[in-house]
Every structure is written in structure tokens, then in C-alpha cells.
Coordinates of C-alpha atoms in Angstrom, one line a residue:
Chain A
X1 CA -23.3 -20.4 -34.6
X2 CA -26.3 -17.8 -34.2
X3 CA -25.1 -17.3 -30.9
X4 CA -21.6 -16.1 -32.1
X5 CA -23.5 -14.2 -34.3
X6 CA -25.6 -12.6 -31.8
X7 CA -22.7 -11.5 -29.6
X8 CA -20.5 -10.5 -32.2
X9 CA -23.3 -7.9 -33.1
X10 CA -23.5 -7.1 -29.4
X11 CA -20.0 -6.5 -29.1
X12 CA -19.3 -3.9 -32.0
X13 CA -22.9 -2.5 -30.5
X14 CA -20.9 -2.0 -27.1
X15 CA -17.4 -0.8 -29.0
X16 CA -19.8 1.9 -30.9
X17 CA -21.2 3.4 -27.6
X18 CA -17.6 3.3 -26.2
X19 CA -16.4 5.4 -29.2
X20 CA -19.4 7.6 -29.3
X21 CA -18.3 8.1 -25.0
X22 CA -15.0 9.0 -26.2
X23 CA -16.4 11.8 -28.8
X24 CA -18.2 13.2 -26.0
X25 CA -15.9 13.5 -23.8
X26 CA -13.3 14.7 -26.8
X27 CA -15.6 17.6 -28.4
X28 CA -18.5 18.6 -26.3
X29 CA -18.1 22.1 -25.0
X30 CA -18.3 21.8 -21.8
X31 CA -18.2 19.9 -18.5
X32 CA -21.5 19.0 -17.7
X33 CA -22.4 18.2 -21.5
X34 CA -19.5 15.8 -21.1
X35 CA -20.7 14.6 -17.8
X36 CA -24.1 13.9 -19.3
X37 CA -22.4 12.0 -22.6
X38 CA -20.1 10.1 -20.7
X39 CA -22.2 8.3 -17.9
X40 CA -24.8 6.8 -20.3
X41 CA -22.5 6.2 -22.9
X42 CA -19.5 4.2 -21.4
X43 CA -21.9 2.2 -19.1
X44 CA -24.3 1.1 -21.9
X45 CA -20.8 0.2 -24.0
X46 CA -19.6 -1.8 -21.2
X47 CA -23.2 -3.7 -20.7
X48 CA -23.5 -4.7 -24.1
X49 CA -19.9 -5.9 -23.9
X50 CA -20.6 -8.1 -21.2
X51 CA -24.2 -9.5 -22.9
X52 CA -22.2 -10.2 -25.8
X53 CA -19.7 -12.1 -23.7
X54 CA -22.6 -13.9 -21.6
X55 CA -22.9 -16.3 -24.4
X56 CA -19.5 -17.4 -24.7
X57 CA -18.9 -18.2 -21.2
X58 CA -18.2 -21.7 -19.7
X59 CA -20.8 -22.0 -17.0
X60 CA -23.5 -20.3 -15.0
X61 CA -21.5 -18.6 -12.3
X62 CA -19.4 -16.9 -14.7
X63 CA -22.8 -15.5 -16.1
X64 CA -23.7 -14.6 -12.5
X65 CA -20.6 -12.5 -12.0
X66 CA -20.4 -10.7 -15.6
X67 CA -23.8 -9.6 -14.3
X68 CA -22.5 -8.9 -10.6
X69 CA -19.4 -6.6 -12.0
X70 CA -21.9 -4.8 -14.8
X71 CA -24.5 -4.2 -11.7
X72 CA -21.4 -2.8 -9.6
X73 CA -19.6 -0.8 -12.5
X74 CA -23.7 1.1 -12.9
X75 CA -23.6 2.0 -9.1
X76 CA -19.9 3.4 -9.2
X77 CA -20.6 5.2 -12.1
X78 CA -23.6 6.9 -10.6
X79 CA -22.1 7.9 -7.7
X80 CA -19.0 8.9 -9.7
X81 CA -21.3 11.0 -11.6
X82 CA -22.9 12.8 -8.6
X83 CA -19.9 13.5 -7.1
X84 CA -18.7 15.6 -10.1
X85 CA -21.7 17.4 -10.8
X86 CA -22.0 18.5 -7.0
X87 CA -18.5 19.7 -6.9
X88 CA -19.1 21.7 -9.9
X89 CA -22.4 22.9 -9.0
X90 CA -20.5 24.2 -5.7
X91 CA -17.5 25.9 -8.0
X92 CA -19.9 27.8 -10.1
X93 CA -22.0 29.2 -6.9
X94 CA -18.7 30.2 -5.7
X95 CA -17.7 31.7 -8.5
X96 CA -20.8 33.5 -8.8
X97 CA -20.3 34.6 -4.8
X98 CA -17.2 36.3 -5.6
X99 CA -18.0 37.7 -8.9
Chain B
X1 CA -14.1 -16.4 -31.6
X2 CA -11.3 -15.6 -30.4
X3 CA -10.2 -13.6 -32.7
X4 CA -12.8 -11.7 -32.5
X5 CA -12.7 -11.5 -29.1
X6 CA -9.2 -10.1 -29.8
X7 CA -9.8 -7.7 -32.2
X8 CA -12.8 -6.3 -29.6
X9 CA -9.2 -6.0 -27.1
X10 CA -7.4 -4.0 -29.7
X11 CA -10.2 -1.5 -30.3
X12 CA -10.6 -1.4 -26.8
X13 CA -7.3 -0.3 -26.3
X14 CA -7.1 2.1 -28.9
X15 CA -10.0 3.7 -27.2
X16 CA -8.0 3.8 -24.1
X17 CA -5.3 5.2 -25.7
X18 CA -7.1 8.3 -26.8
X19 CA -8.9 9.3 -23.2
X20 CA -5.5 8.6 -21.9
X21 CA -4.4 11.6 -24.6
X22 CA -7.4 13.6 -23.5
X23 CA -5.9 13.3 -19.6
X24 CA -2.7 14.8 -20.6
X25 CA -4.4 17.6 -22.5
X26 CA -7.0 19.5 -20.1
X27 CA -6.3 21.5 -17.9
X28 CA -9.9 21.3 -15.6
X29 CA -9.7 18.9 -12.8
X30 CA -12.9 17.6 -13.5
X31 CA -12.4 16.7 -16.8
X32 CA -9.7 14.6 -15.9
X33 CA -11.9 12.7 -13.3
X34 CA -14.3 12.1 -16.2
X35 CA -11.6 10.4 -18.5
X36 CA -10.4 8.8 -15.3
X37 CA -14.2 6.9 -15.3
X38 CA -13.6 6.0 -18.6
X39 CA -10.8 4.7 -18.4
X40 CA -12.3 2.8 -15.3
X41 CA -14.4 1.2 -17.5
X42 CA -12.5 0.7 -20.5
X43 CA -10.3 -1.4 -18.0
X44 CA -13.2 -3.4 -17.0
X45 CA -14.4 -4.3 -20.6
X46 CA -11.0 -5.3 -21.3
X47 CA -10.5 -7.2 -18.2
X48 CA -14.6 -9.4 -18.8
X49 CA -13.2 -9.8 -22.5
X50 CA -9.5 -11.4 -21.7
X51 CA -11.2 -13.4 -19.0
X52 CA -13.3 -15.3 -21.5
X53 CA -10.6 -15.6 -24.3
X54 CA -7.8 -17.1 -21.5
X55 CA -10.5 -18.9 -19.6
X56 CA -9.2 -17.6 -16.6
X57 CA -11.7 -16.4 -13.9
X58 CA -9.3 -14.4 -11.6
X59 CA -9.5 -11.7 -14.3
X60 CA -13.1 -11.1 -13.2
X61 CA -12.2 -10.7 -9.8
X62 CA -9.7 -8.3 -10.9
X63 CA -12.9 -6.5 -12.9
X64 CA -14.5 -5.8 -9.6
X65 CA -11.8 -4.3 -7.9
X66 CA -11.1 -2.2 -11.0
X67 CA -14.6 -0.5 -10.5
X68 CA -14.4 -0.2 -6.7
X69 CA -11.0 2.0 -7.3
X70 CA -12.0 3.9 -10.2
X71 CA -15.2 5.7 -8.0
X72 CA -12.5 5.7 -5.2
X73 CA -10.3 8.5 -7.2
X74 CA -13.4 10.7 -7.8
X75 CA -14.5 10.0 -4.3
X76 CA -10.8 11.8 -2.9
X77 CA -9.9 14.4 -5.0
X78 CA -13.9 15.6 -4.9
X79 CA -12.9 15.6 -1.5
X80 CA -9.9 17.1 -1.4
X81 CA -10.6 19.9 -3.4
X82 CA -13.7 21.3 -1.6
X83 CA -11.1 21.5 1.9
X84 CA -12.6 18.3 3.5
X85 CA -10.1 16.6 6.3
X86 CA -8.7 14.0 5.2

């Protein structure tokens, strides 16, 4: 019972910091603010997600591979976010080269 | 639980909905790769939720390769766009 309890809180934690993702990408004004909002903000949703789920699962290697696809998802999403801000950084020096 | 569980599904989607809406409405390419991640991710938390409620453990396998292609999009069109070779 306290468990459910537990990851019911950490699952409307996660949902939040998805929403909260989803604002920054919607409203903030431009790319890199949305870069910065949405790397922390959609990986910390998904984490919490998957704690909340750890204690509903059925056995241990289920734990072992929420954790496994979490660990992955941080690694793509860091290199995700590198690779965006480096092609940006290169647009605006362009940009500035022509202008 | 599981309606819980369910209800985490529906707000999930909704979510996914929206950054879908967001796609379709800028212009920037990197915008679009950002709500791309998202929706990346938004898969993945919907994927690590269904696997619980259905008991099913394939969806979890289907959750990894869900984050391997969503860097796999940035990776190309980053690519792409600066005039690499393909």
C-alpha cells in the first residue's frame, strides 16, 4: 500500500516535469533556451516515471532493465543535445561570416 | 494500479499530442529535432508504463530500440544539413 503510494507520487512527479518539458519547448523564445529546458526536463520526467514503475514490477531483471533503458535514454539525450547545439553554434558563426 | 497506470498513459499521450502540434508548427529545423527527442522520450515512458500494466516484457525491448532511433534522426539530419557525405 505505501509502496503504491510512493510511486503514484513519483509518477505525477514525472508527468509534471514532462509537462513543464513541453512549456519549454512551447513558449521559450528561442532555440537554445529550448534546448536547455528540454534536455533536463524530459529526461528527469522519464526517470521518475521509471522509479515510480520500479516498484510495481514482477521481478529483479525487469528492475535491471527499467534502469538499463533510463541509463541509455540519459546518453542519447546528451548526445542528442550536443549535436543540436554544435550545429547551431556553426549556423550562427556562419551567419555572422556572411553578415 | 492499473488504472492509475492508465490514466499516467492518457496524460502521456496528450502530452504527445501537443509536441506533435508543435512539429507541424515551426518552421526551424532544429526545433523540430528538439520535439522529435521528446517525442522520443514520451514514447519510451509510454512504452516502460504499458509494459508493467500488460505484464509483457517485449515492450521494454521495444523501449530501447525507441531511444537508439530517436538520437539516430538528430544524428542524420545534423549531418545532412552541415554538407557531410552521406
Amino acid at each position: 500500500m505505501i509502496l503504491d503510494a510512493l510511486s503514484v507520487l513519483l509518477l505525477l512527479l514525472g508527468l509534471f516535469f514532462f509537462v513543464s518539458g513541453l512549456l519549454g519547448l512551447w513558449r521559450f523564445p528561442n532555440t537554445f533556451a529550448r534546448l536547455h529546458a528540454l534536455t533536463k526536463a524530459d529526461n528527469l520526467g522519464l526517470g521518475l516515471i521509471m522509479t515510480g514503475l520500479l516498484f510495481q514490477v514482477p521481478d529483479v531483471l525487469w528492475a535491471i532493465k527499467f534502469v538499463l533503458v533510463w541509463l541509455l535514454a540519459l546518453v542519447a539525450s546528451a548526445v542528442n543535445a550536443h549535436l543540436i547545439a554544435v550545429f547551431l553554434h556553426r549556423q550562427q558563426e556562419r551567419h555572422d561570416e556572411s553578415a | 494500479m492499473n488504472t492509475v497506470l492508465l490514466a499516467v498513459v492518457v496524460v502521456l499521450a496528450l502530452v504527445l499530442l501537443i509536441s506533435l502540434l508543435i512539429i507541424l508548427s515551426r518552421a526551424r529545423l532544429t526545433d523540430r529535432l528538439l520535439a522529435v527527442q521528446l517525442l522520443g522520450t514520451l514514447g519510451v515512458a509510454i512504452l516502460l508504463v504499458l509494459a508493467v500494466v500488460m505484464q509483457q516484457r517485449a515492450f521494454l525491448d521495444t523501449a530501447l530500440i525507441l531511444v537508439l532511433l530517436a538520437v539516430l534522426v538528430t544524428a542524420v539530419f545534423t549531418h545532412r544539413q552541415r554538407g557531410g557525405k552521406s
